[in-house]
């Protein structure tokens, strides 16, 4: 829906996609949501993949505010900073949001809700994942059911 959302306000919006592929900042609704406000929005995906900052709703939520939003995905694949809702949640606030994923596969900073939650605030949010896979890299680290790191 949005590739680069600088100061964007996204309210009651949705995206339903079969395949989305990119390099970095790949999200089902927003690729890079710098200072974005996302409220009551959702993404439903079959396959999403990228190298880094890959999320079911937002790839890179740099200082974003996400409220009452959700992502449902069958397969999410990336190398690092990969999450069911947000790949990289740098200083973001996530409230009353959820992610449901069947398979999440990455090498580092992998989480059911947020892959990399640097200085993030997460409240009343949840993740339901069937499989979180650490890939084949021997240096896999920071893998979590809710937040990778």
CSV table of N, CA, C and O in Angstrom, one decimal, residues 12-91:
chain,number,residue,atom,x,y,z
A,12,UNK,N,-7.7,2.7,9.4
A,12,UNK,CA,-8.7,1.8,8.8
A,12,UNK,C,-8.4,1.4,7.4
A,12,UNK,O,-9.3,1.4,6.5
A,13,UNK,N,-7.2,1.0,7.2
A,13,UNK,CA,-6.8,0.6,5.8
A,13,UNK,C,-6.4,-0.9,5.8
A,13,UNK,O,-6.0,-1.4,6.9
A,14,UNK,N,-6.4,-1.5,4.7
A,14,UNK,CA,-6.0,-2.9,4.6
A,14,UNK,C,-5.4,-3.3,3.3
A,14,UNK,O,-5.6,-2.6,2.3
A,15,UNK,N,-4.6,-4.3,3.3
A,15,UNK,CA,-4.0,-4.8,2.1
A,15,UNK,C,-4.1,-6.3,2.1
A,15,UNK,O,-3.9,-7.0,3.1
A,16,UNK,N,-4.4,-6.9,1.0
A,16,UNK,CA,-4.5,-8.4,0.9
A,16,UNK,C,-3.6,-8.8,-0.4
A,16,UNK,O,-4.0,-8.4,-1.5
A,17,UNK,N,-2.5,-9.5,-0.1
A,17,UNK,CA,-1.6,-9.8,-1.2
A,17,UNK,C,-1.2,-11.3,-1.2
A,17,UNK,O,-1.2,-11.9,-0.2
A,18,UNK,N,-0.9,-11.8,-2.4
A,18,UNK,CA,-0.4,-13.1,-2.5
A,18,UNK,C,1.1,-13.2,-2.3
A,18,UNK,O,1.6,-14.0,-1.5
A,19,UNK,N,1.9,-12.4,-3.1
A,19,UNK,CA,3.3,-12.4,-3.0
A,19,UNK,C,3.8,-10.9,-3.0
A,19,UNK,O,3.4,-10.1,-3.8
A,20,UNK,N,4.8,-10.7,-2.1
A,20,UNK,CA,5.5,-9.4,-2.1
A,20,UNK,C,7.0,-9.7,-1.8
A,20,UNK,O,7.3,-10.4,-0.8
A,21,UNK,N,7.8,-9.2,-2.7
A,21,UNK,CA,9.3,-9.5,-2.6
A,21,UNK,C,10.0,-8.2,-2.7
A,21,UNK,O,9.7,-7.3,-3.5
A,22,UNK,N,11.1,-8.1,-1.9
A,22,UNK,CA,12.0,-6.9,-2.1
A,22,UNK,C,13.3,-7.1,-1.4
A,22,UNK,O,13.6,-8.3,-1.0
A,23,UNK,N,14.1,-6.1,-1.3
A,23,UNK,CA,15.4,-6.2,-0.7
A,23,UNK,C,15.4,-5.9,0.8
A,23,UNK,O,15.5,-6.7,1.7
A,24,UNK,N,15.1,-4.6,1.1
A,24,UNK,CA,14.9,-4.2,2.5
A,24,UNK,C,13.7,-3.3,2.7
A,24,UNK,O,13.2,-2.7,1.7
A,25,UNK,N,13.3,-3.2,3.9
A,25,UNK,CA,12.1,-2.4,4.2
A,25,UNK,C,10.9,-2.9,3.5
A,25,UNK,O,10.2,-2.2,2.7
A,26,UNK,N,10.5,-4.2,3.7
A,26,UNK,CA,9.4,-4.8,3.0
A,26,UNK,C,8.3,-5.1,4.0
A,26,UNK,O,8.5,-5.8,5.0
A,27,UNK,N,7.1,-4.5,3.7
A,27,UNK,CA,6.0,-4.8,4.6
A,27,UNK,C,4.7,-5.0,3.9
A,27,UNK,O,4.6,-4.5,2.7
A,28,UNK,N,3.8,-5.7,4.5
A,28,UNK,CA,2.5,-6.0,3.8
A,28,UNK,C,1.7,-4.7,3.6
A,28,UNK,O,0.9,-4.7,2.7
A,29,UNK,N,1.8,-3.8,4.5
A,29,UNK,CA,1.0,-2.5,4.4
A,29,UNK,C,1.9,-1.3,4.1
A,29,UNK,O,1.7,-0.5,3.3
A,30,UNK,N,3.1,-1.3,4.9
A,30,UNK,CA,4.0,-0.2,4.7
A,30,UNK,C,5.4,-0.7,4.7
A,30,UNK,O,5.8,-1.5,5.5
A,31,UNK,N,6.2,-0.3,3.7
A,31,UNK,CA,7.6,-0.7,3.6
A,31,UNK,C,8.5,0.0,4.7
A,31,UNK,O,9.1,-0.6,5.5
A,32,UNK,N,8.5,1.3,4.7
A,32,UNK,CA,9.2,2.1,5.6
A,32,UNK,C,8.3,3.2,6.2
A,32,UNK,O,8.0,4.1,5.5
A,33,UNK,N,7.9,3.1,7.4
A,33,UNK,CA,7.0,4.0,8.0
A,33,UNK,C,7.7,4.9,9.0
A,33,UNK,O,7.5,4.8,10.2
A,34,UNK,N,8.5,5.9,8.5
A,34,UNK,CA,9.2,6.8,9.4
A,34,UNK,C,8.2,7.8,10.0
A,34,UNK,O,7.5,8.5,9.3
A,35,UNK,N,8.1,7.8,11.3
A,35,UNK,CA,7.2,8.6,12.1
A,35,UNK,C,5.8,8.5,11.7
A,35,UNK,O,5.0,9.4,11.8
A,36,UNK,N,5.4,7.3,11.2
A,36,UNK,CA,4.1,7.1,10.7
A,36,UNK,C,3.1,6.7,11.9
A,36,UNK,O,3.6,6.2,12.9
A,37,UNK,N,1.9,7.0,11.7
A,37,UNK,CA,0.8,6.6,12.6
A,37,UNK,C,-0.1,5.6,11.9
A,37,UNK,O,-0.7,6.0,10.9
A,38,UNK,N,-0.2,4.4,12.4
A,38,UNK,CA,-1.0,3.4,11.8
A,38,UNK,C,-2.0,2.9,12.8
A,38,UNK,O,-1.6,2.4,13.9
A,39,UNK,N,-3.3,3.1,12.4
A,39,UNK,CA,-4.3,2.7,13.4
A,39,UNK,C,-5.4,1.9,12.7
A,39,UNK,O,-5.8,2.2,11.6
A,40,UNK,N,-5.9,0.9,13.4
A,40,UNK,CA,-7.0,0.0,12.9
A,40,UNK,C,-6.8,-0.5,11.5
A,40,UNK,O,-7.7,-0.4,10.7
A,41,UNK,N,-5.6,-0.9,11.2
A,41,UNK,CA,-5.2,-1.3,9.8
A,41,UNK,C,-4.7,-2.8,9.8
A,41,UNK,O,-4.4,-3.3,10.9
A,42,UNK,N,-4.7,-3.4,8.7
A,42,UNK,CA,-4.3,-4.8,8.6
A,42,UNK,C,-3.7,-5.2,7.3
A,42,UNK,O,-3.9,-4.5,6.3
A,43,UNK,N,-3.0,-6.3,7.3
A,43,UNK,CA,-2.5,-6.9,6.1
A,43,UNK,C,-2.6,-8.4,6.1
A,43,UNK,O,-2.5,-9.0,7.2
A,44,UNK,N,-3.0,-9.0,5.0
A,44,UNK,CA,-3.2,-10.4,4.9
A,44,UNK,C,-2.3,-10.9,3.7
A,44,UNK,O,-2.5,-10.4,2.6
A,45,UNK,N,-1.3,-11.7,4.0
A,45,UNK,CA,-0.4,-12.1,3.0
A,45,UNK,C,-0.2,-13.6,2.9
A,45,UNK,O,-0.3,-14.3,3.9
A,46,UNK,N,0.2,-14.1,1.7
A,46,UNK,CA,0.5,-15.5,1.6
A,46,UNK,C,2.0,-15.6,1.7
A,46,UNK,O,2.5,-16.4,2.5
A,47,UNK,N,2.8,-14.8,0.9
A,47,UNK,CA,4.3,-14.9,1.0
A,47,UNK,C,4.8,-13.5,1.0
A,47,UNK,O,4.5,-12.7,0.1
A,48,UNK,N,5.8,-13.2,1.9
A,48,UNK,CA,6.5,-11.9,1.9
A,48,UNK,C,8.0,-12.3,2.2
A,48,UNK,O,8.3,-13.1,3.0
A,49,UNK,N,8.8,-11.7,1.4
A,49,UNK,CA,10.3,-11.9,1.5
A,49,UNK,C,11.1,-10.7,1.2
A,49,UNK,O,10.7,-9.9,0.4
A,50,UNK,N,12.3,-10.7,1.9
A,50,UNK,CA,13.2,-9.6,1.6
A,50,UNK,C,14.5,-10.0,2.4
A,50,UNK,O,14.6,-11.0,3.1
A,51,UNK,N,15.5,-9.1,2.3
A,51,UNK,CA,16.8,-9.4,2.9
A,51,UNK,C,16.7,-8.9,4.4
A,51,UNK,O,17.0,-9.7,5.3
A,52,UNK,N,16.3,-7.7,4.6
A,52,UNK,CA,16.3,-7.1,6.0
A,52,UNK,C,15.1,-6.2,6.2
A,52,UNK,O,14.5,-5.7,5.2
A,53,UNK,N,14.7,-6.1,7.4
A,53,UNK,CA,13.5,-5.2,7.8
A,53,UNK,C,12.3,-5.7,7.1
A,53,UNK,O,11.7,-5.0,6.2
A,54,UNK,N,11.9,-6.9,7.4
A,54,UNK,CA,10.7,-7.5,6.7
A,54,UNK,C,9.6,-7.8,7.8
A,54,UNK,O,9.9,-8.5,8.8
A,55,UNK,N,8.4,-7.3,7.6
A,55,UNK,CA,7.3,-7.5,8.5
A,55,UNK,C,6.0,-7.7,7.8
A,55,UNK,O,5.8,-7.2,6.7
A,56,UNK,N,5.1,-8.4,8.5
A,56,UNK,CA,3.8,-8.7,8.0
A,56,UNK,C,3.0,-7.4,7.7
A,56,UNK,O,2.3,-7.3,6.8
A,57,UNK,N,3.1,-6.4,8.6
A,57,UNK,CA,2.4,-5.2,8.4
A,57,UNK,C,3.4,-4.0,8.0
A,57,UNK,O,3.1,-3.3,7.0
A,58,UNK,N,4.5,-3.9,8.7
A,58,UNK,CA,5.5,-2.8,8.5
A,58,UNK,C,6.9,-3.4,8.4
A,58,UNK,O,7.3,-4.1,9.3
A,59,UNK,N,7.6,-3.1,7.4
A,59,UNK,CA,9.0,-3.6,7.3
A,59,UNK,C,9.9,-2.8,8.3
A,59,UNK,O,10.6,-3.4,9.1
A,60,UNK,N,9.9,-1.5,8.2
A,60,UNK,CA,10.7,-0.7,9.1
A,60,UNK,C,9.8,0.4,9.7
A,60,UNK,O,9.4,1.3,9.0
A,61,UNK,N,9.5,0.2,11.0
A,61,UNK,CA,8.7,1.2,11.7
A,61,UNK,C,9.5,2.1,12.5
A,61,UNK,O,9.3,2.2,13.7
A,62,UNK,N,10.3,2.9,11.9
A,62,UNK,CA,11.2,3.8,12.6
A,62,UNK,C,10.4,4.9,13.3
A,62,UNK,O,9.7,5.7,12.6
A,63,UNK,N,10.3,4.9,14.6
A,63,UNK,CA,9.6,5.8,15.4
A,63,UNK,C,8.1,5.9,15.1
A,63,UNK,O,7.4,6.9,15.2
A,64,UNK,N,7.5,4.8,14.6
A,64,UNK,CA,6.1,4.7,14.3
A,64,UNK,C,5.2,4.4,15.5
A,64,UNK,O,5.7,3.9,16.5
A,65,UNK,N,4.0,4.8,15.4
A,65,UNK,CA,3.0,4.5,16.4
A,65,UNK,C,2.0,3.6,15.7
A,65,UNK,O,1.3,3.9,14.8
A,66,UNK,N,1.9,2.3,16.2
A,66,UNK,CA,1.0,1.3,15.6
A,66,UNK,C,0.0,0.9,16.7
A,66,UNK,O,0.3,0.5,17.8
A,67,UNK,N,-1.3,1.1,16.4
A,67,UNK,CA,-2.4,0.8,17.3
A,67,UNK,C,-3.5,0.0,16.7
A,67,UNK,O,-3.9,0.3,15.6
A,68,UNK,N,-4.0,-1.0,17.4
A,68,UNK,CA,-5.1,-1.8,17.0
A,68,UNK,C,-5.0,-2.3,15.5
A,68,UNK,O,-5.9,-2.2,14.7
A,69,UNK,N,-3.8,-2.8,15.2
A,69,UNK,CA,-3.6,-3.3,13.8
A,69,UNK,C,-3.1,-4.7,13.9
A,69,UNK,O,-2.7,-5.2,14.9
A,70,UNK,N,-3.2,-5.4,12.7
A,70,UNK,CA,-2.8,-6.8,12.7
A,70,UNK,C,-2.2,-7.2,11.3
A,70,UNK,O,-2.4,-6.5,10.3
A,71,UNK,N,-1.6,-8.3,11.4
A,71,UNK,CA,-1.0,-9.0,10.1
A,71,UNK,C,-1.2,-10.5,10.2
A,71,UNK,O,-1.0,-11.1,11.3
A,72,UNK,N,-1.7,-11.1,9.1
A,72,UNK,CA,-1.8,-12.5,9.0
A,72,UNK,C,-1.0,-12.9,7.8
A,72,UNK,O,-1.2,-12.4,6.7
A,73,UNK,N,-0.1,-13.8,8.1
A,73,UNK,CA,0.9,-14.3,7.0
A,73,UNK,C,1.0,-15.8,7.0
A,73,UNK,O,1.1,-16.4,8.1
A,74,UNK,N,1.2,-16.4,5.8
A,74,UNK,CA,1.5,-17.8,5.7
A,74,UNK,C,3.0,-18.0,5.8
A,74,UNK,O,3.5,-18.8,6.6
A,75,UNK,N,3.8,-17.2,5.0
A,75,UNK,CA,5.3,-17.4,5.0
A,75,UNK,C,5.9,-16.0,5.0
A,75,UNK,O,5.6,-15.1,4.1
A,76,UNK,N,6.9,-15.8,6.0
A,76,UNK,CA,7.7,-14.5,6.0
A,76,UNK,C,9.1,-15.0,6.0
A,76,UNK,O,9.5,-15.8,6.9
A,77,UNK,N,9.9,-14.5,5.0
A,77,UNK,CA,11.3,-14.9,4.9
A,77,UNK,C,12.2,-13.7,4.8
A,77,UNK,O,11.9,-12.7,4.1
A,78,UNK,N,13.3,-13.7,5.5
A,78,UNK,CA,14.3,-12.7,5.4
A,78,UNK,C,15.6,-13.1,6.0
A,78,UNK,O,15.8,-14.3,6.5
A,79,UNK,N,16.6,-12.2,6.0
A,79,UNK,CA,17.9,-12.5,6.6
A,79,UNK,C,17.9,-12.0,8.1
A,79,UNK,O,18.2,-12.8,9.0
A,80,UNK,N,17.6,-10.7,8.2
A,80,UNK,CA,17.7,-10.2,9.6
A,80,UNK,C,16.6,-9.2,9.8
A,80,UNK,O,16.0,-8.6,8.9
A,81,UNK,N,16.2,-8.9,11.1
A,81,UNK,CA,15.1,-8.0,11.5
A,81,UNK,C,13.8,-8.4,10.8
A,81,UNK,O,13.3,-7.7,9.9
A,82,UNK,N,13.3,-9.6,11.1
A,82,UNK,CA,12.1,-10.1,10.5
A,82,UNK,C,11.1,-10.4,11.6
A,82,UNK,O,11.4,-11.1,12.6
A,83,UNK,N,9.9,-9.9,11.4
A,83,UNK,CA,8.8,-10.1,12.4
A,83,UNK,C,7.4,-10.3,11.8
A,83,UNK,O,7.2,-9.8,10.7
A,84,UNK,N,6.6,-10.9,12.6
A,84,UNK,CA,5.2,-11.1,12.1
A,84,UNK,C,4.4,-9.9,11.9
A,84,UNK,O,3.6,-9.8,10.9
A,85,UNK,N,4.7,-8.8,12.7
A,85,UNK,CA,4.0,-7.5,12.5
A,85,UNK,C,5.0,-6.5,12.0
A,85,UNK,O,4.7,-5.8,11.0
A,86,UNK,N,6.1,-6.3,12.6
A,86,UNK,CA,7.1,-5.3,12.3
A,86,UNK,C,8.5,-6.0,12.2
A,86,UNK,O,8.9,-6.7,13.2
A,87,UNK,N,9.2,-5.7,11.2
A,87,UNK,CA,10.6,-6.2,11.1
A,87,UNK,C,11.5,-5.5,12.0
A,87,UNK,O,12.1,-6.0,12.9
A,88,UNK,N,11.7,-4.2,11.8
A,88,UNK,CA,12.5,-3.3,12.6
A,88,UNK,C,11.7,-2.2,13.2
A,88,UNK,O,11.1,-1.4,12.6
A,89,UNK,N,11.5,-2.3,14.6
A,89,UNK,CA,10.6,-1.4,15.3
A,89,UNK,C,11.5,-0.4,16.1
A,89,UNK,O,11.4,-0.3,17.3
A,90,UNK,N,12.3,0.4,15.4
A,90,UNK,CA,13.2,1.3,16.0
A,90,UNK,C,12.4,2.4,16.7
A,90,UNK,O,11.8,3.3,16.0
A,91,UNK,N,12.4,2.5,18.0
A,91,UNK,CA,11.7,3.5,18.8
A,91,UNK,C,10.3,3.6,18.5
A,91,UNK,O,9.6,4.6,18.7
